[in-house]
PDB file of C-alpha atoms in Angstrom:
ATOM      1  CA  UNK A   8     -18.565 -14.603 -63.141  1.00 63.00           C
ATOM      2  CA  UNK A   9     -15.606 -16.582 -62.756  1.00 71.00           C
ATOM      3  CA  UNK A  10     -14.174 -13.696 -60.522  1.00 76.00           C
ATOM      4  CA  UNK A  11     -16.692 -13.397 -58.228  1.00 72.00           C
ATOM      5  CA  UNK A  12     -16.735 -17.165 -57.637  1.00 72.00           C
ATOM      6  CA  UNK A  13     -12.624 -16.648 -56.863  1.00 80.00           C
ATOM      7  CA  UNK A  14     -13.869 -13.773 -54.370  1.00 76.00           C
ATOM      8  CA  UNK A  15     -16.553 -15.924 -53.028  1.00 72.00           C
ATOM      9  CA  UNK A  16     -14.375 -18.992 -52.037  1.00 77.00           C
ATOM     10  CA  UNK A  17     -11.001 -16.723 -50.881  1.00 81.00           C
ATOM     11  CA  UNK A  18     -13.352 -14.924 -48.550  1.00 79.00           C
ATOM     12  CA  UNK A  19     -14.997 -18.463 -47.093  1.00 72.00           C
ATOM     13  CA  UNK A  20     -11.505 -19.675 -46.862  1.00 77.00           C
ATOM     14  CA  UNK A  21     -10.977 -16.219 -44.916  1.00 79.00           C
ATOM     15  CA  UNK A  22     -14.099 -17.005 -42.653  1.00 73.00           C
ATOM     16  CA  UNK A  23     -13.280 -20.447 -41.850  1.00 69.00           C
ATOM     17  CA  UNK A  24      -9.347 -19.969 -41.002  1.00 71.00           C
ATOM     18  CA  UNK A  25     -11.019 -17.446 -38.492  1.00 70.00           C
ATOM     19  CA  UNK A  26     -13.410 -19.141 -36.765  1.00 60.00           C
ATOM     20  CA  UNK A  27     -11.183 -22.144 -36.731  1.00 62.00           C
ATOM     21  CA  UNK A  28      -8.758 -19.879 -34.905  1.00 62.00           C
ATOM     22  CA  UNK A  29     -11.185 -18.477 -32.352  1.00 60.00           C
ATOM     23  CA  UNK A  30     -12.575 -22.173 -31.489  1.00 48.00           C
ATOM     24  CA  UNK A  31      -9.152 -23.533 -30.749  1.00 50.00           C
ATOM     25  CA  UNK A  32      -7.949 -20.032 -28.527  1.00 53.00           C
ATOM     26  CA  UNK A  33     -11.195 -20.802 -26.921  1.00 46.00           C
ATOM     27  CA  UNK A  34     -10.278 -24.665 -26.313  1.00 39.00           C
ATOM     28  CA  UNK A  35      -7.030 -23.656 -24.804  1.00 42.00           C
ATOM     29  CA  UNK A  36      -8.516 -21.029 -22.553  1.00 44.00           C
ATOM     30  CA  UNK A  37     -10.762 -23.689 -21.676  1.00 38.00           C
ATOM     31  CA  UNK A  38      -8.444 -26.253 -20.876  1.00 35.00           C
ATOM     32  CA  UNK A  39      -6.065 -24.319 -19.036  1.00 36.00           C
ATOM     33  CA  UNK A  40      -9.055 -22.885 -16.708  1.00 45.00           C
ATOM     34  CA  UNK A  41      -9.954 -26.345 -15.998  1.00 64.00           C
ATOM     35  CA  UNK A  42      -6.318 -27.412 -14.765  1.00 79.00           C
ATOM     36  CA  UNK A  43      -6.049 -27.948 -11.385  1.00 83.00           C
ATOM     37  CA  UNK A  44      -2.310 -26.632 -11.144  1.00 86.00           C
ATOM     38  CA  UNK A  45      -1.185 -23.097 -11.052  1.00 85.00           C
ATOM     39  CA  UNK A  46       2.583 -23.674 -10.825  1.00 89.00           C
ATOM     40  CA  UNK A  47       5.363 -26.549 -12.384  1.00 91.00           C
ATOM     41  CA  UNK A  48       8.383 -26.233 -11.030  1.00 92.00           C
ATOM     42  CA  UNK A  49      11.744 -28.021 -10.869  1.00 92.00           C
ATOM     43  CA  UNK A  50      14.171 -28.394  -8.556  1.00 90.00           C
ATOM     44  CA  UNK A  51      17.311 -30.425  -8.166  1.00 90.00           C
ATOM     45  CA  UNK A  52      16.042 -32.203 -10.826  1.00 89.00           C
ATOM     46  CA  UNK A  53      12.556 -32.533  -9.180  1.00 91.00           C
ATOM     47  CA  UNK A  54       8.891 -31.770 -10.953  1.00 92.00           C
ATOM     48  CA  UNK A  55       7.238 -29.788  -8.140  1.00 93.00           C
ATOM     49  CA  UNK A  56       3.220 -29.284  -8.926  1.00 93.00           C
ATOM     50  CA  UNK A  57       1.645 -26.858  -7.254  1.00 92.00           C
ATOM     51  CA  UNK A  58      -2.177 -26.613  -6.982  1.00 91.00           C
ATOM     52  CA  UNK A  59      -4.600 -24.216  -7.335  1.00 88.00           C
ATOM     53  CA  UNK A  60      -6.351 -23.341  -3.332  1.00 86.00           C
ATOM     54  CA  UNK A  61      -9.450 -25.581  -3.056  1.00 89.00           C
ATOM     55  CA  UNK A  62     -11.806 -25.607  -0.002  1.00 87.00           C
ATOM     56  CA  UNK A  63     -12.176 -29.440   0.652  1.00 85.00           C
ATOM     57  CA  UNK A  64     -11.407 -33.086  -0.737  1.00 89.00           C
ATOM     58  CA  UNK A  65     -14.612 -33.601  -2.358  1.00 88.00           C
ATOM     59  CA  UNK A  66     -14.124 -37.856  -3.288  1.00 88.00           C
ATOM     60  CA  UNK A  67     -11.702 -39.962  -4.416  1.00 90.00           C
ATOM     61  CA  UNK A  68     -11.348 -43.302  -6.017  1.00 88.00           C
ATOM     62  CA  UNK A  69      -9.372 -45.889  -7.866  1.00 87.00           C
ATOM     63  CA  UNK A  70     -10.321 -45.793 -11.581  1.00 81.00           C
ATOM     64  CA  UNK A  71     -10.038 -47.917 -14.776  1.00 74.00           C
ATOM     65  CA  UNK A  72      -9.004 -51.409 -12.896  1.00 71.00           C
ATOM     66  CA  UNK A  73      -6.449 -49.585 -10.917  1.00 68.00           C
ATOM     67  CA  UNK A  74      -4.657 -47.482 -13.608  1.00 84.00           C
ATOM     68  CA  UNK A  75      -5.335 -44.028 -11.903  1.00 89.00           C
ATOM     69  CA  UNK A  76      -6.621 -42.351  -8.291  1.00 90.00           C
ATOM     70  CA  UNK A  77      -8.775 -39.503  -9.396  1.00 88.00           C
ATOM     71  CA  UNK A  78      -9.005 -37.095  -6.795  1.00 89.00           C
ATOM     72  CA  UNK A  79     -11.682 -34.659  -6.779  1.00 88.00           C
ATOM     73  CA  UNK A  80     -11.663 -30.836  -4.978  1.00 88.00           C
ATOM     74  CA  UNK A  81     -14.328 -28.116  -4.592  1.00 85.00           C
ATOM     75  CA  UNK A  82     -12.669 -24.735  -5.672  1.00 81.00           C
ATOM     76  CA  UNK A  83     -12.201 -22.110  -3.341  1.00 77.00           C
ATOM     77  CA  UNK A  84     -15.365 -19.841  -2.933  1.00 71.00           C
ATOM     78  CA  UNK A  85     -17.376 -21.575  -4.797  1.00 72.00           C
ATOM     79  CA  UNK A  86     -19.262 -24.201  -4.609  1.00 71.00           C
ATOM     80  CA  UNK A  87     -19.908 -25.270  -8.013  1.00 74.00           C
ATOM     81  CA  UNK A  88     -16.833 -25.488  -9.352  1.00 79.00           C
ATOM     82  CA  UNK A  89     -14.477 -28.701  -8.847  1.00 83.00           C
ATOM     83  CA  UNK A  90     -11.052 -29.770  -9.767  1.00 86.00           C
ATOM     84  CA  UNK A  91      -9.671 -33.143 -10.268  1.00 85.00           C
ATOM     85  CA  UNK A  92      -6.495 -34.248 -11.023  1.00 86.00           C
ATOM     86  CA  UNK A  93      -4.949 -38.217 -11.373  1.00 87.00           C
ATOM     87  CA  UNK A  94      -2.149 -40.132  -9.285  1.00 89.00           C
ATOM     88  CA  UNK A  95      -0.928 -42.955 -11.746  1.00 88.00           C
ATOM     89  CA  UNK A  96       0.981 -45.726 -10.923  1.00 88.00           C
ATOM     90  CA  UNK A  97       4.794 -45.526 -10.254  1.00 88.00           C
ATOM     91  CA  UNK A  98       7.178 -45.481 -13.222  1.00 87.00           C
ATOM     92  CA  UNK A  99      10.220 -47.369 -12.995  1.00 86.00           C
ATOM     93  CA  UNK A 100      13.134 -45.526 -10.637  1.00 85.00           C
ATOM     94  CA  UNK A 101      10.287 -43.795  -9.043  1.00 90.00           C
ATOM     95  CA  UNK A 102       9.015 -44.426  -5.276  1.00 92.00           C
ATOM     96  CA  UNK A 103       6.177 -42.892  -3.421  1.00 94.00           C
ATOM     97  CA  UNK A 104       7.899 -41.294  -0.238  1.00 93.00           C
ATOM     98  CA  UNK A 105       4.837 -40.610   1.373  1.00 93.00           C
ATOM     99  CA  UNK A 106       2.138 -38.199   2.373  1.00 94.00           C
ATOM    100  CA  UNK A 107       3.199 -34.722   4.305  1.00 95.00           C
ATOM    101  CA  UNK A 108       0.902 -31.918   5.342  1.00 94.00           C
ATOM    102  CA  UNK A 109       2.280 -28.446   6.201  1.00 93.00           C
ATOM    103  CA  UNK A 110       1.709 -24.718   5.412  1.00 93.00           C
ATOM    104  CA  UNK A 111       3.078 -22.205   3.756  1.00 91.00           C
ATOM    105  CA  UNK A 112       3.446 -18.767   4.621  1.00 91.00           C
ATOM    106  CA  UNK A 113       1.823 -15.935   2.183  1.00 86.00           C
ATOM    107  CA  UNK A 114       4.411 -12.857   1.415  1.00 88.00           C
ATOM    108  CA  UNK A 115       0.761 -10.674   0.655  1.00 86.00           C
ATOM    109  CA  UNK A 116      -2.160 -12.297   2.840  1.00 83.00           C
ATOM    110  CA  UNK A 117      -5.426 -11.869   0.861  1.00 80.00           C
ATOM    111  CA  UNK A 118      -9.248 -11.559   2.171  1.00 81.00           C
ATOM    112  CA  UNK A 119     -11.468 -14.366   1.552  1.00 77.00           C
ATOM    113  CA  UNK A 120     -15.227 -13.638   1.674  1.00 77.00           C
ATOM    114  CA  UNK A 121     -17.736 -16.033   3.156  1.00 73.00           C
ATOM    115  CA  UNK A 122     -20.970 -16.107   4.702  1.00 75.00           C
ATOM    116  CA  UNK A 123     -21.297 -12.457   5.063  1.00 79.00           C
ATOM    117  CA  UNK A 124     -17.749 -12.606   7.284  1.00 80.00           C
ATOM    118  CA  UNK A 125     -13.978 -11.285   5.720  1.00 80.00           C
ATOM    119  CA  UNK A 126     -10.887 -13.968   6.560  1.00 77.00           C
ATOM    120  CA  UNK A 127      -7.404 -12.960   6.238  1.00 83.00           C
ATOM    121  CA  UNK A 128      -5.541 -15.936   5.051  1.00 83.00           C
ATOM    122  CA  UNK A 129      -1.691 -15.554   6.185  1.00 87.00           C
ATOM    123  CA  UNK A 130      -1.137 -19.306   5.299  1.00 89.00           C
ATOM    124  CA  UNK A 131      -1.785 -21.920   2.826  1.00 90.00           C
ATOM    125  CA  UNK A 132      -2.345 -25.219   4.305  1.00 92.00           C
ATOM    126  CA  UNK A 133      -1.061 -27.936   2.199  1.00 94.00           C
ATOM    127  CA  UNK A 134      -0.673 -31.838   2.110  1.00 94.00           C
ATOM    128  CA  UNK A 135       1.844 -33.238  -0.443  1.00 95.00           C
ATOM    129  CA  UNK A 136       1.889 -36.494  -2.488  1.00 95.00           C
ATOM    130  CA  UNK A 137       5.655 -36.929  -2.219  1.00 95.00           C
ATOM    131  CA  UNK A 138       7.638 -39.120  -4.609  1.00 94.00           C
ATOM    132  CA  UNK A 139      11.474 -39.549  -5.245  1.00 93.00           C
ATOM    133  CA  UNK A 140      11.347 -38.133  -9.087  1.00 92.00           C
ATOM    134  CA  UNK A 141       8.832 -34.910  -7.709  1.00 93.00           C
ATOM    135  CA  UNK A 142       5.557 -34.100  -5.560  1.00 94.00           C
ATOM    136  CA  UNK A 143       2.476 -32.812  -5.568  1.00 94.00           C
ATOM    137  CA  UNK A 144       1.354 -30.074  -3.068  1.00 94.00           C
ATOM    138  CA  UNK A 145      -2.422 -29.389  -2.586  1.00 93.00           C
ATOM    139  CA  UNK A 146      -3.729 -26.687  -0.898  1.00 92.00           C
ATOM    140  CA  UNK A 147      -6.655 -27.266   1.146  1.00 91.00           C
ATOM    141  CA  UNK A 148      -8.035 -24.851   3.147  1.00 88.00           C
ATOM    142  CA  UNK A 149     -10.572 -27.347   5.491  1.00 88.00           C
ATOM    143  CA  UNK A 150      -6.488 -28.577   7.189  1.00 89.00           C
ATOM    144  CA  UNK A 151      -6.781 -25.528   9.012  1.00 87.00           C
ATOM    145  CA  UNK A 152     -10.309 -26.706  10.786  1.00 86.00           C
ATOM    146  CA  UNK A 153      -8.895 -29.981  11.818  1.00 87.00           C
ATOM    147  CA  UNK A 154      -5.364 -27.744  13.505  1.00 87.00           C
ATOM    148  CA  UNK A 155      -8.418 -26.116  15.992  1.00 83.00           C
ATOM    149  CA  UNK A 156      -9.007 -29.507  17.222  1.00 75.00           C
ATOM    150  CA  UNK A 157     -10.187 -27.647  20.760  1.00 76.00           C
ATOM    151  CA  UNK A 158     -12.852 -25.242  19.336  1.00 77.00           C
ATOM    152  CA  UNK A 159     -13.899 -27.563  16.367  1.00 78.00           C
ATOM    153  CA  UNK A 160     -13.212 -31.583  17.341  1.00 80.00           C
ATOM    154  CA  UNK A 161     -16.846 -31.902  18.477  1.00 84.00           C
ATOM    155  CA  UNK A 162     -18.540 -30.238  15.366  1.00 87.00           C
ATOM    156  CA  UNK A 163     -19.725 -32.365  12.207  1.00 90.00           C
ATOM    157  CA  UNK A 164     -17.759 -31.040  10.073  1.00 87.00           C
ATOM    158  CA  UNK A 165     -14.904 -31.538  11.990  1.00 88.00           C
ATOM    159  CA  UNK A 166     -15.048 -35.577  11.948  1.00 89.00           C
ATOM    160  CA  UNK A 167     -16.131 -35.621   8.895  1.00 90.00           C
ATOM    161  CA  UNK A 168     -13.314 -33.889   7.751  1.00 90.00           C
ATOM    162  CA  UNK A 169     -10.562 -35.965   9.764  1.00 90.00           C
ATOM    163  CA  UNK A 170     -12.119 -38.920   8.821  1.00 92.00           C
ATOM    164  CA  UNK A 171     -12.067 -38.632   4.983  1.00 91.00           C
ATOM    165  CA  UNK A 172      -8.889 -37.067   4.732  1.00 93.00           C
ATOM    166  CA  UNK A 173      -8.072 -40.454   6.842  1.00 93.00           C
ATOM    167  CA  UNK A 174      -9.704 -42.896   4.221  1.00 93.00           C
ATOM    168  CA  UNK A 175      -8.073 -40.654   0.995  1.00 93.00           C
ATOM    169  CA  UNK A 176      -4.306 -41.357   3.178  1.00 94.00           C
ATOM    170  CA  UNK A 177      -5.704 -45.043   3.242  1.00 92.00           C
ATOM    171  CA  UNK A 178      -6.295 -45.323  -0.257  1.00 92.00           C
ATOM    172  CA  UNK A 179      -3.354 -43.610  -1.480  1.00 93.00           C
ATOM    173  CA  UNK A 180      -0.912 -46.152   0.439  1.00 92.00           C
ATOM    174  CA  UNK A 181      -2.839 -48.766  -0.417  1.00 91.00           C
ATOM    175  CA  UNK A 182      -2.453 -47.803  -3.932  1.00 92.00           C
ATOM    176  CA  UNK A 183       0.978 -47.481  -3.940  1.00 92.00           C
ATOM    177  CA  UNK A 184       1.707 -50.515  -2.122  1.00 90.00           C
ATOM    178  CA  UNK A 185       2.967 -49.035   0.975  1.00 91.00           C
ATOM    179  CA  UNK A 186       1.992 -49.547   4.468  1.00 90.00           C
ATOM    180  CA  UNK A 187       0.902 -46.923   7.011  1.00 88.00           C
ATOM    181  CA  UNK A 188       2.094 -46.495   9.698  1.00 82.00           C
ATOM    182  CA  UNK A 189       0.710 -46.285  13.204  1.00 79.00           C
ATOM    183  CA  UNK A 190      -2.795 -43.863  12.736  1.00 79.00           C
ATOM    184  CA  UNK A 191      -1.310 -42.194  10.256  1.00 84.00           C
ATOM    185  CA  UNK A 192      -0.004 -39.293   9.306  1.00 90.00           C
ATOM    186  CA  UNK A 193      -3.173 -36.282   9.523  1.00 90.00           C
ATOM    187  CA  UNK A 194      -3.550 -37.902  13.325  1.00 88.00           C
ATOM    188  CA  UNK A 195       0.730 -37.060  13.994  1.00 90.00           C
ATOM    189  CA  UNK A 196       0.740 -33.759  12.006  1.00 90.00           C
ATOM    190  CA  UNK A 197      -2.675 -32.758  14.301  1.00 88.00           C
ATOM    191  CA  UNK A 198      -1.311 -33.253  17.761  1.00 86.00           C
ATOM    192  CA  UNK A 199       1.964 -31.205  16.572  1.00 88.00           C
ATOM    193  CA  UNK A 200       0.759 -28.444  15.094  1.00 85.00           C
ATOM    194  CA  UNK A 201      -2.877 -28.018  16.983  1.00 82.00           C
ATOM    195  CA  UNK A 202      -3.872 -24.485  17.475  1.00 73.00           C
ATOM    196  CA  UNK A 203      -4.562 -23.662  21.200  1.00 62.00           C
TER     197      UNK A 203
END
């Protein structure tokens, strides 16, 4: 009797250490799959984040009496899926340089499916939270809309677009304490780069 008890409990023991292995694999795949980076690098002693490719800036906000700026993006080709990721506030020796938007070029373009029409994306649009210890670069697909400013400047989406990218710029400098200059940046990096 006594040995089948013995068998009874090393086999439970056996059971639990599994499942208790399978939930926390599964928590880790979860929590990675939720991150909104792809990429951590470092260079000349710089943390370089690099985002996963989201369509738009969905919302953003300053949170818990001004500890955080939660930014919010819908994924990619998909429209149910966001990402969000924090800006905290500076730690000492570190500055907030400013906001840049750019591209970068793809080695291997890829084919992005929508509305019953094929893309070729060749670039990555980006803007980048830039700080003196590091950055963050987001890549946002909807940039390359507001770069047609000739085909698209009249179109909903279009203003929309400009103008909330304008109020998340606002916000951001405003929550770092740093003043904007002029229009701002989008409005500069617009009229450089517009497609004709």
């Amino acid at each position: 009797m006594n040995d089948l008890l013995e068998k009874l409990k090393a086999r439970k023991k056996e059971i639990i250490s599994k499942k208790e292995a399978e939930y926390n694999n599964n928590i880790n795949k979860g929590t990675k799959e939720r991150t909104a980076f792809f990429r951590i690098e470092e260079i000349d002693n710089k943390k370089i984040y690099y985002t996963k490719i989201f369509k738009y800036l969905v919302k953003f906000r300053i949170a818990n009496k001004d500890n955080k700026l939660s930014l919010t993006f819908q994924k990619l080709n998909n429209k149910k899926n966001y990402y969000l990721f924090n800006l905290f506030p500076l730690k000492e020796g570190n500055k907030f340089l400013g906001i840049k938007y750019g591209w970068d070029k793809l080695e291997k373009p890829f084919f992005l499916r929508q509305n019953n029409k094929s893309y070729v994306i060749k670039k990555l649009y980006y803007l980048e939270f830039k700080f003196s210890k590091g950055s963050i670069k987001c890549y946002v697909q909807s940039l390359r809309t507001l770069l047609r400013k000739k085909d698209k400047e009249s179109t909903k989406y279009y203003k929309f677009n400009l103008e909330h990218i304008k109020r998340m710029e606002n916000t951001v400098y405003e929550f770092y304490s740093k003043k904007l200059k002029n229009k701002g940046v989008i409005y500069k990096w617009i009229e450089k780069n517009q497609i004709l």
